[in-house]
Short mmCIF file of C-alpha atoms in Angstrom, two decimals:
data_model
loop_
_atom_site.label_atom_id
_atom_site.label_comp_id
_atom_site.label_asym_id
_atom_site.label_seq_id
_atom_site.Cartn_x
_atom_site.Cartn_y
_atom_site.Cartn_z
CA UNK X 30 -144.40 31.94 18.83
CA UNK X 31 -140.55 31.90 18.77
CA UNK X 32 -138.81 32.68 15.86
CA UNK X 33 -137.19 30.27 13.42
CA UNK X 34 -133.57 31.04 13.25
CA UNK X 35 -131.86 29.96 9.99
CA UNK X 36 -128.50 32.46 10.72
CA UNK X 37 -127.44 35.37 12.21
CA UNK X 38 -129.35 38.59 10.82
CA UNK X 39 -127.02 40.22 12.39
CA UNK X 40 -123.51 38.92 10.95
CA UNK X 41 -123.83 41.31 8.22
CA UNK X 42 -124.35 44.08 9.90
CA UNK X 43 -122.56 47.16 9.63
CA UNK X 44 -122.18 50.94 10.40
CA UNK X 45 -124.24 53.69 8.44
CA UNK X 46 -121.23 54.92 6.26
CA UNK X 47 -123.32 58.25 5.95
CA UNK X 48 -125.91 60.15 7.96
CA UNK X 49 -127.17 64.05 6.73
CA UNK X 50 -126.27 65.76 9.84
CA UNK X 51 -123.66 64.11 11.55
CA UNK X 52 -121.29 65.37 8.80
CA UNK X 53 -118.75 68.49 8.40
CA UNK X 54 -114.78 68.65 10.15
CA UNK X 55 -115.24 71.60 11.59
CA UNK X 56 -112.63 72.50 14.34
CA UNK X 57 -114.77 73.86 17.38
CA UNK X 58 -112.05 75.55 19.08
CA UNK X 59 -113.60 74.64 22.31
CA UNK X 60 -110.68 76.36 24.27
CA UNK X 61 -111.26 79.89 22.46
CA UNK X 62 -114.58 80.23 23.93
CA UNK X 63 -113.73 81.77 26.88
CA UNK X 64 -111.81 84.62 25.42
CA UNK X 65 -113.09 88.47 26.51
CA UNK X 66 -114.93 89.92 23.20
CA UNK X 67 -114.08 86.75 20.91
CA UNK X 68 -117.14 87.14 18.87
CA UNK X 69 -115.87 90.84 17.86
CA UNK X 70 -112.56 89.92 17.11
CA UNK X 71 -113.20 87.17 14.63
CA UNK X 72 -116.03 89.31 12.97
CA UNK X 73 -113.37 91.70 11.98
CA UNK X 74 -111.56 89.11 10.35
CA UNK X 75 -112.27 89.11 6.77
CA UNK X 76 -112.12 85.00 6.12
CA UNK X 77 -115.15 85.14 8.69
CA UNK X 78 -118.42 83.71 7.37
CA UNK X 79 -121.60 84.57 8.93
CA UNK X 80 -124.63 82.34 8.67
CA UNK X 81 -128.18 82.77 9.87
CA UNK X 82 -131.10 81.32 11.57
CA UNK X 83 -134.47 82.65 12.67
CA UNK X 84 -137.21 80.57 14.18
CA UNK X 85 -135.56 77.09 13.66
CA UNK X 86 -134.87 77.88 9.94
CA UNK X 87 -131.74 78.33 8.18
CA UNK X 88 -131.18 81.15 6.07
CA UNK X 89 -130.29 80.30 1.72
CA UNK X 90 -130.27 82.54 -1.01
CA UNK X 91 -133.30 84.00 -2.60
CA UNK X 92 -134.68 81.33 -4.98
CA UNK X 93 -133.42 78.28 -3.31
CA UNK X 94 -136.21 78.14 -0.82
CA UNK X 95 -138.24 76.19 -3.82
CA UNK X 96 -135.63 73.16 -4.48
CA UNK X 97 -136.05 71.54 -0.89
CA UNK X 98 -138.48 69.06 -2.94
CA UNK X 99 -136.52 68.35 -5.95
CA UNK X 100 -134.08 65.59 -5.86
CA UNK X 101 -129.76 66.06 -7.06
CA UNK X 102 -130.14 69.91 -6.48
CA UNK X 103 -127.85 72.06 -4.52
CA UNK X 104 -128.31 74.44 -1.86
CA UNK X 105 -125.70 76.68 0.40
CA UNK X 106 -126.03 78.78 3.11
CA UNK X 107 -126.53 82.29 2.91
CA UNK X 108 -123.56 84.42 4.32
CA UNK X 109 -123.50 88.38 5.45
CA UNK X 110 -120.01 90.18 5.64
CA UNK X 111 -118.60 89.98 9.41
CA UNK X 112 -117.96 93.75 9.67
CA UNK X 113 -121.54 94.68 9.15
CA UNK X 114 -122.69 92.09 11.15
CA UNK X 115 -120.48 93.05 13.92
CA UNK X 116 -122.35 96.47 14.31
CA UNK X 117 -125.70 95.15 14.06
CA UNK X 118 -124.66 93.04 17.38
CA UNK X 119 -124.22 95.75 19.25
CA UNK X 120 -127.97 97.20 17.63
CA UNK X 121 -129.51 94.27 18.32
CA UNK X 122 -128.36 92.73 21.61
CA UNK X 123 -131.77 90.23 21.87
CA UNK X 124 -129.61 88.58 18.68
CA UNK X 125 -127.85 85.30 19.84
CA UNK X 126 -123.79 85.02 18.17
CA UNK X 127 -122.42 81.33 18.12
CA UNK X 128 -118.93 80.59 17.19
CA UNK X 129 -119.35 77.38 15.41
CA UNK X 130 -115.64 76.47 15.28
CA UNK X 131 -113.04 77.06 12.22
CA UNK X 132 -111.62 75.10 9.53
CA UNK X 133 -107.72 76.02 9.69
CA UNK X 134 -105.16 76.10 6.39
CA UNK X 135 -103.90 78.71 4.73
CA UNK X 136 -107.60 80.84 4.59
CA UNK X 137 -108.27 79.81 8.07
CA UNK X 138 -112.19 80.48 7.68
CA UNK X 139 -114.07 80.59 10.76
CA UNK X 140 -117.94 80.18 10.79
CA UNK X 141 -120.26 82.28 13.35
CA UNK X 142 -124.09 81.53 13.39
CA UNK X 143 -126.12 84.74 14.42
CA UNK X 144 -130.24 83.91 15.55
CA UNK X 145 -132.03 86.73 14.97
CA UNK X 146 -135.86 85.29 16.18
CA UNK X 147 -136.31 87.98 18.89
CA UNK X 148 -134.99 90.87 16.08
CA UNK X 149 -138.17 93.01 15.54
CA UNK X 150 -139.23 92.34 12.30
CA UNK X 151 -139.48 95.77 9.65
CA UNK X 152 -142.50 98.54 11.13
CA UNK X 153 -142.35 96.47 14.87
CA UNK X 154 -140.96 98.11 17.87
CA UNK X 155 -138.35 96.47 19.61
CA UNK X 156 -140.39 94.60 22.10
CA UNK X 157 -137.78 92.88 24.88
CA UNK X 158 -137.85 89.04 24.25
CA UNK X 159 -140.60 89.01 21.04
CA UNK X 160 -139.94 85.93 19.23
CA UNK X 161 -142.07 85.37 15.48
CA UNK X 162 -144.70 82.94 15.37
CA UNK X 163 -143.92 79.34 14.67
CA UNK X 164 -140.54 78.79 16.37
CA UNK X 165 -139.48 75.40 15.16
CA UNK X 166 -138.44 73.18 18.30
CA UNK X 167 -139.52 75.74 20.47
CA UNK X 168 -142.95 73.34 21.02
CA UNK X 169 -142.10 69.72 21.83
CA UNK X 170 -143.37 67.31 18.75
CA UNK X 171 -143.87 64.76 22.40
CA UNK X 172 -142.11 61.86 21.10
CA UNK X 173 -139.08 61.23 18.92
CA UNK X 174 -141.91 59.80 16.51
CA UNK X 175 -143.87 62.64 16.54
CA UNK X 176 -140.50 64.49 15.30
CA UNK X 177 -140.63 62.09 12.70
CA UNK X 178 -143.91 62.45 11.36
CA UNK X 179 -143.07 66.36 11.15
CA UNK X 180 -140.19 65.52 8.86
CA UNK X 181 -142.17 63.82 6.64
CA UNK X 182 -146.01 65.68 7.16
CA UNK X 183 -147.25 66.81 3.48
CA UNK X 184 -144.26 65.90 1.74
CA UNK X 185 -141.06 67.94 3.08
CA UNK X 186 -143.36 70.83 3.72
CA UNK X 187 -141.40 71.33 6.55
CA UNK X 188 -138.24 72.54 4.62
CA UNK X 189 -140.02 75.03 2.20
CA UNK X 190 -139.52 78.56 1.78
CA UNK X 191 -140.73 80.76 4.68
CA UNK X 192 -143.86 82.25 3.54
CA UNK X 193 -144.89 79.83 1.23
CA UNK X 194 -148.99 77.70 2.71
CA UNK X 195 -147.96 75.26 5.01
CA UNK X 196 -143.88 76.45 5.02
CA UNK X 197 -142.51 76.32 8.78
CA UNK X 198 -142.41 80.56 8.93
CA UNK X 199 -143.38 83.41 7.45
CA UNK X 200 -141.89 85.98 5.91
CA UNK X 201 -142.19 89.84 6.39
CA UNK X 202 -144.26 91.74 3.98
CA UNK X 203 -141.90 92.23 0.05
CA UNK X 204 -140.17 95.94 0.50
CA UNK X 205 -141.30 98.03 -2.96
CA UNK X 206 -139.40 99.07 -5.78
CA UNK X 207 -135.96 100.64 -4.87
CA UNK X 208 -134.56 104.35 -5.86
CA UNK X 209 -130.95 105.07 -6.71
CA UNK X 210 -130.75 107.11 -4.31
CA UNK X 211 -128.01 105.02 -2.63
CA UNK X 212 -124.85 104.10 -4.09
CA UNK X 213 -122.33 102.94 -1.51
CA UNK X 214 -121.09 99.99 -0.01
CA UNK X 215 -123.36 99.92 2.66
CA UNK X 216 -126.42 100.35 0.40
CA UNK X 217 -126.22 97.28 -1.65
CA UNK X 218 -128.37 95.93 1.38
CA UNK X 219 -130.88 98.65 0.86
CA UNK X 220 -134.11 98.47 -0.53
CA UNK X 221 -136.32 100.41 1.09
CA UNK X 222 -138.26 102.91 -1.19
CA UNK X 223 -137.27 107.05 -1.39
CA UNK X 224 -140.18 108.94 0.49
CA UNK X 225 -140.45 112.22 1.75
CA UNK X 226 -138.37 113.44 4.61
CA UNK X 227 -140.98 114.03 7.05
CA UNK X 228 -142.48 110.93 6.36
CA UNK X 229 -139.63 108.39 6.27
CA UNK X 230 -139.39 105.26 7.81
CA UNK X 231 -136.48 104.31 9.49
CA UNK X 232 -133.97 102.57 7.54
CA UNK X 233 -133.87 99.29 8.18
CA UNK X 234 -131.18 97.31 9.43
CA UNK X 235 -129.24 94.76 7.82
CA UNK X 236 -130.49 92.01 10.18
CA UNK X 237 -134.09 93.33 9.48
CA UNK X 238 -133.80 93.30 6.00
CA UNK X 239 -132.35 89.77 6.02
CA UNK X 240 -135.75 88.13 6.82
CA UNK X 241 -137.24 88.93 3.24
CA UNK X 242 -133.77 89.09 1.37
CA UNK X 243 -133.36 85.49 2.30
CA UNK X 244 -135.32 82.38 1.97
CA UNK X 245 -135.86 80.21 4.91
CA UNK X 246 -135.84 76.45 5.11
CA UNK X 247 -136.10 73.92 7.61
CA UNK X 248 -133.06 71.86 8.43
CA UNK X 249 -134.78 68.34 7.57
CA UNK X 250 -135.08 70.56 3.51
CA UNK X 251 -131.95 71.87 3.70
CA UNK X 252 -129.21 68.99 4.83
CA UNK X 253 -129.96 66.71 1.93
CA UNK X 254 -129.12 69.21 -0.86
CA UNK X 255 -126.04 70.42 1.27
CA UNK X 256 -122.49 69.67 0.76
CA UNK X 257 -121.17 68.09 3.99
CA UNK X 258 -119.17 71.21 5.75
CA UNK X 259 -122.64 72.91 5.62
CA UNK X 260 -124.96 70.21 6.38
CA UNK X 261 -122.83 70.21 9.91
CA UNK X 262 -122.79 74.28 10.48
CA UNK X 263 -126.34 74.06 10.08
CA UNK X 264 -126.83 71.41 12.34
CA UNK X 265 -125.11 72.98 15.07
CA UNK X 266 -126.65 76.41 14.54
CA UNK X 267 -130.12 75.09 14.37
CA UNK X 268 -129.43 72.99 17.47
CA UNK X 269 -127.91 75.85 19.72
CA UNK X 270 -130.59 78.70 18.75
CA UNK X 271 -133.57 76.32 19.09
CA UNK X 272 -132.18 75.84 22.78
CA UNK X 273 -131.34 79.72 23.21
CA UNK X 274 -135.23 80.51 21.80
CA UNK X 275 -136.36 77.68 24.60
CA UNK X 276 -134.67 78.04 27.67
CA UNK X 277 -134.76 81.95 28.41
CA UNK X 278 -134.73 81.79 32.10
CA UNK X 279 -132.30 79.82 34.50
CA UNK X 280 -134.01 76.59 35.70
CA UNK X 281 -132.64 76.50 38.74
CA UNK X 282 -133.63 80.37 40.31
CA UNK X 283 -135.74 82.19 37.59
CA UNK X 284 -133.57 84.82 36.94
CA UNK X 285 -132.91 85.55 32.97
CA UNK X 286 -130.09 83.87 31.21
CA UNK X 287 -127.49 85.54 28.82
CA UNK X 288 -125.72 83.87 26.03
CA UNK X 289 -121.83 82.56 27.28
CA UNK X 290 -118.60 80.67 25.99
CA UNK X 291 -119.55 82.06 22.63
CA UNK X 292 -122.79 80.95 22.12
CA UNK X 293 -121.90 77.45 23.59
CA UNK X 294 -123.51 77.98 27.07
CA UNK X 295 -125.35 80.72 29.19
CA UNK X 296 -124.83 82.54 32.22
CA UNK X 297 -127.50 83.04 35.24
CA UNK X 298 -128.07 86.65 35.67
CA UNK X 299 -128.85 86.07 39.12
CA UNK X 300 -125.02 86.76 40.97
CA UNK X 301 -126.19 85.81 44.24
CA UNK X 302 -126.99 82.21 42.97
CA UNK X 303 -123.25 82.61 41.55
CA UNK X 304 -124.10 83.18 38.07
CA UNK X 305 -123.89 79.33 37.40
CA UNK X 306 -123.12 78.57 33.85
CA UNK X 307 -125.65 76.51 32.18
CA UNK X 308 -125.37 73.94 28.67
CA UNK X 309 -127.96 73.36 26.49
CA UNK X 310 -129.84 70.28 26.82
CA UNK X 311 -129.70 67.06 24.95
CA UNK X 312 -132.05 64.61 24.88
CA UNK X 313 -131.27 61.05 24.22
CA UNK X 314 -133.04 58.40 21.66
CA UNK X 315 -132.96 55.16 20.77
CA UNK X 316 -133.77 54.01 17.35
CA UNK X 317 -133.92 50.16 16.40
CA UNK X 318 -133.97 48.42 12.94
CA UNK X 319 -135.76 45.16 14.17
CA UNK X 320 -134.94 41.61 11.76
CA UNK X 321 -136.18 38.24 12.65
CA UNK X 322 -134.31 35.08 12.08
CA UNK X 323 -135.62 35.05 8.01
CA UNK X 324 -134.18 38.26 7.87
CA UNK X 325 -137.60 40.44 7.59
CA UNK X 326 -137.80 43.78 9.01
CA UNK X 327 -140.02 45.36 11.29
CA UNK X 328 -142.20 48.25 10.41
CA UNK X 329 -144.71 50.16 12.01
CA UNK X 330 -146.74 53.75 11.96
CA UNK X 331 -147.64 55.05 14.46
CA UNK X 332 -151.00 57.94 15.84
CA UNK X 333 -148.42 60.95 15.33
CA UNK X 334 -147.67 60.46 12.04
CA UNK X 335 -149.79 62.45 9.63
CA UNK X 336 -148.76 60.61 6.58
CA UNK X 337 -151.08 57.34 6.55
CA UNK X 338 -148.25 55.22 4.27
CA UNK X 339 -145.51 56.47 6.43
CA UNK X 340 -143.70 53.59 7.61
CA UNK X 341 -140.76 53.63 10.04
CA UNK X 342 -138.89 51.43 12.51
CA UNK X 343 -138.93 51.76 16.31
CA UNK X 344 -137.93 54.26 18.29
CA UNK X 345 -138.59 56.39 21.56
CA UNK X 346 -136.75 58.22 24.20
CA UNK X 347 -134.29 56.60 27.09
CA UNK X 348 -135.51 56.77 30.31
CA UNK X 349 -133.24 57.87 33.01
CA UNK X 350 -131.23 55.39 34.49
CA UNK X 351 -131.39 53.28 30.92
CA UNK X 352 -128.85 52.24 29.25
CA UNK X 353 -129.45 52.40 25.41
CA UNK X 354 -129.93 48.34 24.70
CA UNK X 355 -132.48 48.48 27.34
CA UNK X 356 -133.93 51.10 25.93
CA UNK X 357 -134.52 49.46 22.75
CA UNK X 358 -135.29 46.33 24.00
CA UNK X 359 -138.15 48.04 25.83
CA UNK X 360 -139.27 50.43 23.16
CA UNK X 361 -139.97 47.72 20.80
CA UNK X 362 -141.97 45.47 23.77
CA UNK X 363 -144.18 48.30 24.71
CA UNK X 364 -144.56 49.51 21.09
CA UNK X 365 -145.33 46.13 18.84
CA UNK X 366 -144.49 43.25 21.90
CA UNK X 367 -141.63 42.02 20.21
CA UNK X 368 -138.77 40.46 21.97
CA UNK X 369 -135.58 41.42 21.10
CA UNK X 370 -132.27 39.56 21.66
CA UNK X 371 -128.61 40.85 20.12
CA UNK X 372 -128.46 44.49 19.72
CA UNK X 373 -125.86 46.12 17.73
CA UNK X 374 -125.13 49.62 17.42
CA UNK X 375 -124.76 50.92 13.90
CA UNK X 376 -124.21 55.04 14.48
CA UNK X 377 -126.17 58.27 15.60
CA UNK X 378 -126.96 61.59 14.43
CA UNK X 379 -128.25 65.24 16.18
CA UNK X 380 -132.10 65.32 15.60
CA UNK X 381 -132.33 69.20 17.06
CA UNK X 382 -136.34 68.72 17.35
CA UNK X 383 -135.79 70.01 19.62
CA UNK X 384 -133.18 68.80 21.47
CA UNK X 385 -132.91 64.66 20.43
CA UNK X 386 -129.82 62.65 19.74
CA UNK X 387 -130.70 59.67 18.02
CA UNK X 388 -128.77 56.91 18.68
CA UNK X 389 -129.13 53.42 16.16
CA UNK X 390 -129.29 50.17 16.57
CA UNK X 391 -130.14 46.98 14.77
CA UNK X 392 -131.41 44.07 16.53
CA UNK X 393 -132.44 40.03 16.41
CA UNK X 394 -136.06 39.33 17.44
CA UNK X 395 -136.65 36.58 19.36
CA UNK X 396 -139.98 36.43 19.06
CA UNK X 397 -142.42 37.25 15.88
CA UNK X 398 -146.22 37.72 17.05
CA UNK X 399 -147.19 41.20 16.49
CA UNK X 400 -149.54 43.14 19.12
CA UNK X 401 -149.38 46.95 18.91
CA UNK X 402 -150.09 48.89 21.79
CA UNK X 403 -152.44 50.70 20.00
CA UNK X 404 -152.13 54.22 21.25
CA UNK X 405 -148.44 55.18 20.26
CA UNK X 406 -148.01 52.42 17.07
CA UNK X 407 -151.42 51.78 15.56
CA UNK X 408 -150.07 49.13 12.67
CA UNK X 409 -147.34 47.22 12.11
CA UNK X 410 -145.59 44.10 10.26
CA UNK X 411 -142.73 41.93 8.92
CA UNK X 412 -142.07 42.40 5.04
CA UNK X 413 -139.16 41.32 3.30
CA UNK X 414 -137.08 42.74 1.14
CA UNK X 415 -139.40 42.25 -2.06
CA UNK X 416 -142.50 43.18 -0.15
CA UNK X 417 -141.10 46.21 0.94
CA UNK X 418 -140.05 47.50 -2.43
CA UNK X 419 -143.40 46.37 -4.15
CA UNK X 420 -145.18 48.61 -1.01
CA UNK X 421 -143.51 51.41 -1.60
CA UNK X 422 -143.93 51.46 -5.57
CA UNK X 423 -147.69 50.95 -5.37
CA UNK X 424 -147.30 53.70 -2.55
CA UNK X 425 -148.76 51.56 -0.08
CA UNK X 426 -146.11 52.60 2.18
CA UNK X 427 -143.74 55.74 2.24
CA UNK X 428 -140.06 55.69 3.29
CA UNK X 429 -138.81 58.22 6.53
CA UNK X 430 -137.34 61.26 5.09
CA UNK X 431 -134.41 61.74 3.87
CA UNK X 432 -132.88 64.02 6.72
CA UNK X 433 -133.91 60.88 8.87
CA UNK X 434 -131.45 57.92 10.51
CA UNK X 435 -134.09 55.95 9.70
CA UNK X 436 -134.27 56.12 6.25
CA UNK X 437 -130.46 54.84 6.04
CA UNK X 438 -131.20 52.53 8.91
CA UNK X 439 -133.66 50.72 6.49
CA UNK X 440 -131.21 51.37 3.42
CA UNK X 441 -128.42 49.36 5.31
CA UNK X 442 -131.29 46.34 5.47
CA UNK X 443 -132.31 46.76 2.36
CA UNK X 444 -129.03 46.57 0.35
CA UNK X 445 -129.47 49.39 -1.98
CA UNK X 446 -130.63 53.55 -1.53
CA UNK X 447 -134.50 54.43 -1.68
#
């Protein structure tokens, strides 16, 4: 059947005015990564600000771990002193440093992201390359809509605090009551309990102690409550230490790889392949908002989604040797064996899941006969803009995430937020 065009669903189209983590104007300083010992020198510069990650998570104050699910709250990123963290560097060499770039004016912050995954957690010995269980990104989700259904899989269980049934880590066991036997500086970070000498544990580190001092969230819980400068350091810290946890080993020889250009790249160990320098991987995705000539949209679920009412538009990865209207234009045959016509790009965001960049499009269908695959997309349909709202209030369906493109994707259709 071909479509009945009345007008261009397309002439209104325009680009997503905001997307969760393609935010921040940060400064990256590419040309300082090369400098001998920068990481060192701008830790001892007191308008440094340290951030964390561990395992795909980001680290926030204790207590904010809980608000991922409430809507209009606020979260920030937790932040260590650069001289302490400095030292523990040079403890901890398995720990990952990442110059994430620096904001200039008259406090001229800079912002370093430290990964601490493969530092042995309180009691464990330091076991060479030991990462904690349940590295997000570290295991392919298999398609950019399996990556999707994660975001949105038992609510945003995916952004809760680590340690909490069905949260994305867990945390080390609580340390017991503290003494007062400390009272420096250096101490406030203590909390290990007074025993005697010849049965103390060792002390442990800052970096050790940071896994229970902190809460940790997923990036897809954390960027909507974030204000936009942090949203983006969080994005690129997730993004680079999900590729540092993956790629360990140099895929051309073998030979282990060592972080480089401040985080940015890594070096081969391997000097008589030339120590080649390598950069972290990005995968490319194409995500389309499909109309018809009535101006309905196109929605579908598909097998990886674990929601049943989770609705979404099309989307998949490029193929190489694809350009990105191709791409969708393909995606959206194989997937529902609609034909597409115009294509118009509206914007794109990171999706570190572990690697994706999601690119987004909105596009004319030329034809309107719906026949899923059946595998990938099990369901899908047309509704309008009255059907869709009258879905999703008798939760019939349930709108992507809001870390997602596509949530704003069908926001931009709809006229209004969800």
């Amino acid at each position: 059947m071909t479509a009945d065009i009345h007008f261009s669903p397309l002439a209104l189209t325009r680009a997503l005015p905001f997307l969760p983590l393609a935010q921040g104007d940060i400064d990256y300083q590419v040309d300082r990564r090369g400098e001998p010992d920068l990481i060192n020198t701008l830790l001892a510069d007191p308008a440094a600000k340290v951030v964390l990650t561990r395992g795909g998570l980001v680290a926030v104050p204790r207590g904010q771990g809980d608000l991922v699910d409430y809507e209009n709250v606020k979260m920030r990123l937790a932040t260590l002193p650069g001289a302490y963290v400095g030292e523990e560097l040079r403890r901890y060499p398995e720990a990952v440093a990442m110059f994430l770039g620096s904001y200039g004016g008259v406090r001229g912050e800079c912002v370093i992201a430290v990964d601490i995954s493969r530092v042995p957690e309180i009691g464990e010995g330091a076991v060479p390359g030991a990462q904690p269980n349940g590295v997000l990104g570290v295991q392919d989700a298999g398609t950019v809509d399996g990556a999707m259904g994660l975001a949105n899989a038992n609510g945003n269980a995916a952004g809760k605090r680590a340690g909490e049934s069905g949260g994305a880590a867990e945390s080390a066991a609580p340390f017991g009551v503290p003494d007062s036997a400390g009272q420096g500086a250096d101490d406030a970070f203590d909390e290990s309990v007074s025993t005697p000498a010849s049965h103390a544990a060792p002390k442990p580190t800052l970096l050790q102690q940071a896994v229970t001092r902190f809460d940790w969230v997923d990036l897809r819980g954390f960027a909507p409550h974030a204000n936009a400068r942090e949203a983006g350091q969080a994005t690129s810290a997730v993004t680079l230490s999900i590729w540092h946890s993956r790629q360990r080993f140099c895929p051309t020889c073998g030979a282990p790889v060592l972080p480089a250009l401040a985080g940015w790249a890594q070096r081969c160990s391997n000097q008589a392949d030339g120590n080649r320098i390598l950069f972290p991987r990005v995968e490319p995705a194409v995500i389309t908002a499909v109309v018809d000539g009535q101006d309905r949209l196109l929605l579908q679920h598909n097998a990886a989604w674990k929601d049943p009412n989770l609705y979404s538009v099309s989307a998949g990865f490029v193929e190489a040797g694809e350009n990105l209207e191709h791409a969708c234009r393909r995606e959206a045959r194989e997937e529902t064996g609609i034909q597409l016509g115009e294509v118009r790009y509206l914007g794109s965001q990171p999706w570190p899941f572990p690697a994706s960049l999601m690119m987004a499009f909105k596009a004319h269908a030329i034809t309107t006969d719906v026949h899923v695959d059946g595998s990938e997309t099990v369901t899908a349909r047309w509704v309008t803009r009255d059907e869709y709202t009258a879905e999703l209030i008798a939760g019939r369906m349930v709108a992507p995430g809001r870390a997602t493109i596509a949530r704003y994707m069908i926001e931009e259709w709809l006229g209004r937020e969800l």
